[in-house]
Amino acid sequence: MTTNLVDANSPKKHIETLFTREQIAERNKLLAKDIAAQHDHDLLVIPVLKGSFIFAADLIRDLHTHGLSPQVDFIYLASYHDGTTSSGTVNILRDIETDVTGRDVLLVDDILESGRTLKFAADLMEKRGAASVKICVFLDKEVLRAKDIDIEADYFGFKCPDLFVVGYGMDLAQRYRELPFVGHIVED
Ligand code: IMP
Ligand code: MG
């Protein structure tokens, strides 16, 4: 299935759908069920902005359906890569306000790629005294994990091929976040 871009600057591109809105909704329900089965107590959900905002919004409502009543706070992280795959630093652009001491934290992000962003976030929460830190990502690009980063998702929506994807919160230069499906951009 394809969708034409509404991008006047890129008339020769289209977006090829990888995961449809229906597939995403179906998968999220199962994810939430898995999470709820393992967390019947007070969970602190921390979406990593910006890319996770739509996934997190859907996920917490599905968690509600499964009887969870999580606390939610947000962290905004930016990862800067210097052109190599083995380096890159992560900066906090906006921190959470909640004290994580003794809390069961669920970090939620759009994509686990090199793993740098979530490794940074998980280490930060552990350093601050979280009782447990789990990771839930919408897409797992496992082939792109950095060799020096030891992190995996406890929960993931879909395994994702090595393609640049947009939609469902994920962007290319801050565009396409509004698409209700996940796709990748193809040159015609
Ligand atoms: P990493 O795991 O630290 O390498 O970074 C993952 C982050 O990079 C994600 O949270 C996204 O913000 C961004 N990212 C990685 N791949 C893509 C993509 O295909 N489309 C849009 N953003 C991406
Ligand atoms: Mg991100």
Tab-separated table of C-alpha atoms and ligand atoms in Angstrom:
chain	number	residue	atom	x	y	z
A	1	MET	CA	0.000	0.000	0.000
A	2	THR	CA	1.353	3.445	-0.845
A	3	THR	CA	0.380	6.985	0.018
A	4	ASN	CA	1.374	10.059	-1.920
A	5	LEU	CA	3.356	12.634	-0.021
A	6	VAL	CA	1.773	16.028	0.378
A	7	ASP	CA	5.217	17.579	0.070
A	8	ALA	CA	5.437	20.175	-2.670
A	9	ASN	CA	9.233	20.018	-2.455
A	10	SER	CA	9.369	16.290	-3.057
A	11	PRO	CA	6.895	15.469	-5.831
A	12	LYS	CA	8.931	12.463	-6.903
A	13	LYS	CA	8.685	10.619	-3.630
A	14	HIS	CA	6.038	8.477	-2.075
A	15	ILE	CA	5.636	6.741	1.228
A	16	GLU	CA	5.390	2.999	1.279
A	17	THR	CA	3.472	1.634	4.220
A	18	LEU	CA	5.314	-0.763	6.527
A	19	PHE	CA	2.782	-1.040	9.333
A	20	THR	CA	-0.844	-0.052	8.896
A	21	ARG	CA	-2.959	1.777	11.432
A	22	GLU	CA	-4.921	-1.436	12.022
A	23	GLN	CA	-1.781	-3.556	12.541
A	24	ILE	CA	-0.438	-0.975	14.981
A	25	ALA	CA	-3.664	-0.855	17.002
A	26	GLU	CA	-3.794	-4.641	17.153
A	27	ARG	CA	-0.166	-4.940	18.257
A	28	ASN	CA	-0.485	-2.209	20.897
A	29	LYS	CA	-3.351	-4.063	22.565
A	30	LEU	CA	-1.203	-7.172	22.948
A	31	LEU	CA	1.769	-5.147	24.170
A	32	ALA	CA	-0.356	-3.479	26.828
A	33	LYS	CA	-1.715	-6.865	27.869
A	34	ASP	CA	1.855	-8.193	28.303
A	35	ILE	CA	2.904	-5.136	30.279
A	36	ALA	CA	-0.197	-5.282	32.486
A	37	ALA	CA	0.401	-8.978	33.172
A	38	GLN	CA	3.818	-8.153	34.618
A	39	HIS	CA	3.051	-4.867	36.381
A	40	ASP	CA	0.020	-4.955	38.589
A	41	HIS	CA	1.444	-2.245	40.843
A	42	ASP	CA	2.194	1.446	40.558
A	43	LEU	CA	4.090	2.023	37.323
A	44	LEU	CA	5.854	5.219	36.258
A	45	VAL	CA	5.688	5.491	32.473
A	46	ILE	CA	8.295	7.816	30.951
A	47	PRO	CA	7.930	8.479	27.214
A	48	VAL	CA	11.112	9.744	25.571
A	49	LEU	CA	10.211	12.757	23.454
A	50	LYS	CA	9.659	13.606	20.798
A	51	GLY	CA	9.202	10.556	18.589
A	52	SER	CA	7.321	8.427	21.112
A	53	PHE	CA	4.430	10.795	21.772
A	54	ILE	CA	1.802	9.093	19.638
A	55	PHE	CA	2.838	5.548	20.547
A	56	ALA	CA	2.889	6.469	24.236
A	57	ALA	CA	-0.543	8.106	23.996
A	58	ASP	CA	-1.993	4.931	22.502
A	59	LEU	CA	-0.094	2.620	24.833
A	60	ILE	CA	-1.176	4.279	28.090
A	61	ARG	CA	-4.809	4.149	26.980
A	62	ASP	CA	-4.393	0.457	26.203
A	63	LEU	CA	-2.791	0.034	29.632
A	64	HIS	CA	-5.896	1.638	31.097
A	65	THR	CA	-8.021	-0.922	29.238
A	66	HIS	CA	-5.987	-3.605	31.005
A	67	GLY	CA	-6.569	-2.093	34.424
A	68	LEU	CA	-3.338	-0.150	34.942
A	69	SER	CA	-3.328	3.371	36.274
A	70	PRO	CA	0.255	4.513	35.652
A	71	GLN	CA	1.838	7.806	36.572
A	72	VAL	CA	3.223	9.485	33.431
A	73	ASP	CA	6.090	11.939	33.100
A	74	PHE	CA	8.172	12.920	30.077
A	75	ILE	CA	11.833	13.232	29.270
A	76	TYR	CA	13.080	14.964	26.154
A	77	LEU	CA	16.424	13.645	24.962
A	78	ALA	CA	18.525	14.499	21.941
A	79	SER	CA	21.190	12.228	20.572
A	80	TYR	CA	23.983	13.733	18.540
A	81	HIS	CA	26.024	11.518	16.285
A	82	ASP	CA	29.377	12.621	14.988
A	83	GLY	CA	29.255	10.566	11.826
A	84	THR	CA	30.599	7.320	13.208
A	85	THR	CA	28.512	4.495	14.583
A	86	SER	CA	30.625	4.059	17.672
A	87	SER	CA	30.233	7.484	19.227
A	88	GLY	CA	27.519	9.973	20.024
A	89	THR	CA	26.336	11.747	23.117
A	90	VAL	CA	22.883	12.163	24.546
A	91	ASN	CA	21.686	15.421	26.086
A	92	ILE	CA	18.688	16.057	28.324
A	93	LEU	CA	16.639	18.853	26.756
A	94	ARG	CA	13.811	18.524	29.295
A	95	ASP	CA	13.958	16.354	32.395
A	96	ILE	CA	11.190	14.536	34.280
A	97	GLU	CA	9.790	16.191	37.399
A	98	THR	CA	9.072	12.968	39.250
A	99	ASP	CA	11.341	11.414	41.874
A	100	VAL	CA	12.086	7.916	40.573
A	101	THR	CA	13.536	6.615	43.846
A	102	GLY	CA	12.088	3.171	44.517
A	103	ARG	CA	9.804	3.361	41.473
A	104	ASP	CA	9.153	0.819	38.752
A	105	VAL	CA	9.907	2.768	35.603
A	106	LEU	CA	8.786	1.932	32.078
A	107	LEU	CA	10.709	3.912	29.466
A	108	VAL	CA	8.775	4.253	26.204
A	109	ASP	CA	10.404	5.210	22.925
A	110	ASP	CA	9.660	5.075	19.222
A	111	ILE	CA	12.753	3.266	17.957
A	112	LEU	CA	15.598	1.325	19.499
A	113	GLU	CA	18.429	1.695	17.029
A	114	SER	CA	22.038	2.070	18.222
A	115	GLY	CA	20.638	1.901	21.748
A	116	ARG	CA	22.457	5.036	22.898
A	117	THR	CA	19.359	7.048	23.775
A	118	LEU	CA	17.697	4.342	25.829
A	119	LYS	CA	20.943	3.188	27.430
A	120	PHE	CA	21.462	6.755	28.601
A	121	ALA	CA	17.886	7.010	29.892
A	122	ALA	CA	17.956	3.622	31.633
A	123	ASP	CA	21.316	4.338	33.297
A	124	LEU	CA	20.012	7.717	34.435
A	125	MET	CA	16.919	6.210	36.081
A	126	GLU	CA	18.986	3.486	37.761
A	127	LYS	CA	21.500	6.036	39.012
A	128	ARG	CA	18.608	8.028	40.496
A	129	GLY	CA	17.445	4.998	42.447
A	130	ALA	CA	14.615	3.457	40.424
A	131	ALA	CA	13.627	0.035	41.795
A	132	SER	CA	13.362	-1.343	38.250
A	133	VAL	CA	13.718	0.016	34.748
A	134	LYS	CA	12.002	-1.639	31.782
A	135	ILE	CA	12.086	-0.564	28.162
A	136	CYS	CA	9.190	-0.568	25.719
A	137	VAL	CA	9.817	0.509	22.131
A	138	PHE	CA	7.470	0.651	19.219
A	139	LEU	CA	10.116	-0.436	16.669
A	140	ASP	CA	13.256	-2.468	17.209
A	141	LYS	CA	15.953	-2.013	14.570
A	142	GLU	CA	18.095	-4.715	16.090
A	143	VAL	CA	20.619	-4.948	13.232
A	144	LEU	CA	21.691	-1.369	13.944
A	145	ARG	CA	22.588	-1.808	17.606
A	146	ALA	CA	25.984	-0.287	18.464
A	147	LYS	CA	28.586	-2.926	19.328
A	148	ASP	CA	29.547	-1.173	22.543
A	149	ILE	CA	25.964	-0.709	23.779
A	150	ASP	CA	24.428	-3.464	25.832
A	151	ILE	CA	20.691	-2.861	25.831
A	152	GLU	CA	17.584	-4.650	24.620
A	153	ALA	CA	13.879	-3.900	24.789
A	154	ASP	CA	11.791	-5.712	27.365
A	155	TYR	CA	8.764	-5.047	25.151
A	156	PHE	CA	8.645	-4.094	21.475
A	157	GLY	CA	5.885	-3.559	18.939
A	158	PHE	CA	7.570	-4.683	15.741
A	159	LYS	CA	11.016	-5.635	14.497
A	160	CYS	CA	11.909	-3.041	11.877
A	161	PRO	CA	14.200	-3.434	8.863
A	162	ASP	CA	17.088	-1.039	8.287
A	163	LEU	CA	14.975	1.661	6.630
A	164	PHE	CA	14.371	5.258	7.582
A	165	VAL	CA	10.770	5.320	8.732
A	166	VAL	CA	8.271	8.111	9.303
A	167	GLY	CA	4.775	8.449	10.678
A	168	TYR	CA	3.056	7.487	13.925
A	169	GLY	CA	5.073	10.181	15.693
A	170	MET	CA	8.328	9.640	13.811
A	171	ASP	CA	9.696	12.393	11.657
A	172	LEU	CA	11.928	13.464	8.840
A	173	ALA	CA	12.970	17.053	9.642
A	174	GLN	CA	9.931	17.373	11.956
A	175	ARG	CA	7.456	16.308	9.252
A	176	TYR	CA	5.204	13.279	8.788
A	177	ARG	CA	4.639	12.724	12.528
A	178	GLU	CA	0.892	12.996	11.881
A	179	LEU	CA	0.650	9.953	9.609
A	180	PRO	CA	-1.476	7.292	11.313
A	181	PHE	CA	0.681	4.513	9.830
A	182	VAL	CA	4.427	3.813	9.608
A	183	GLY	CA	6.067	4.084	6.241
A	184	HIS	CA	9.356	4.675	4.524
A	185	ILE	CA	10.102	7.211	1.853
A	186	VAL	CA	10.796	5.876	-1.613
A	187	GLU	CA	12.143	7.821	-4.597
A	188	ASP	CA	9.940	7.268	-7.671
B	1	IMP	P1	19.419	5.363	19.082
B	1	IMP	O1	18.829	4.053	19.534
B	1	IMP	O2	20.022	6.169	20.189
B	1	IMP	O3	20.379	5.175	17.937
B	1	IMP	O4	18.337	6.328	18.509
B	1	IMP	C1	17.046	6.029	18.284
B	1	IMP	C2	16.354	7.350	17.966
B	1	IMP	O5	16.776	7.827	16.683
B	1	IMP	C3	14.866	7.156	17.868
B	1	IMP	O6	14.250	7.388	19.110
B	1	IMP	C4	14.477	8.179	16.842
B	1	IMP	O7	14.248	9.428	17.456
B	1	IMP	C5	15.680	8.302	15.945
B	1	IMP	N1	15.521	7.441	14.749
B	1	IMP	C6	16.196	6.318	14.490
B	1	IMP	N2	15.800	5.758	13.325
B	1	IMP	C7	14.814	6.561	12.851
B	1	IMP	C8	13.967	6.499	11.678
B	1	IMP	O8	14.024	5.586	10.848
B	1	IMP	N3	13.053	7.499	11.552
B	1	IMP	C9	12.931	8.522	12.447
B	1	IMP	N4	13.704	8.608	13.557
B	1	IMP	C10	14.638	7.637	13.751
B	2	MG	MG	13.752	9.467	19.811
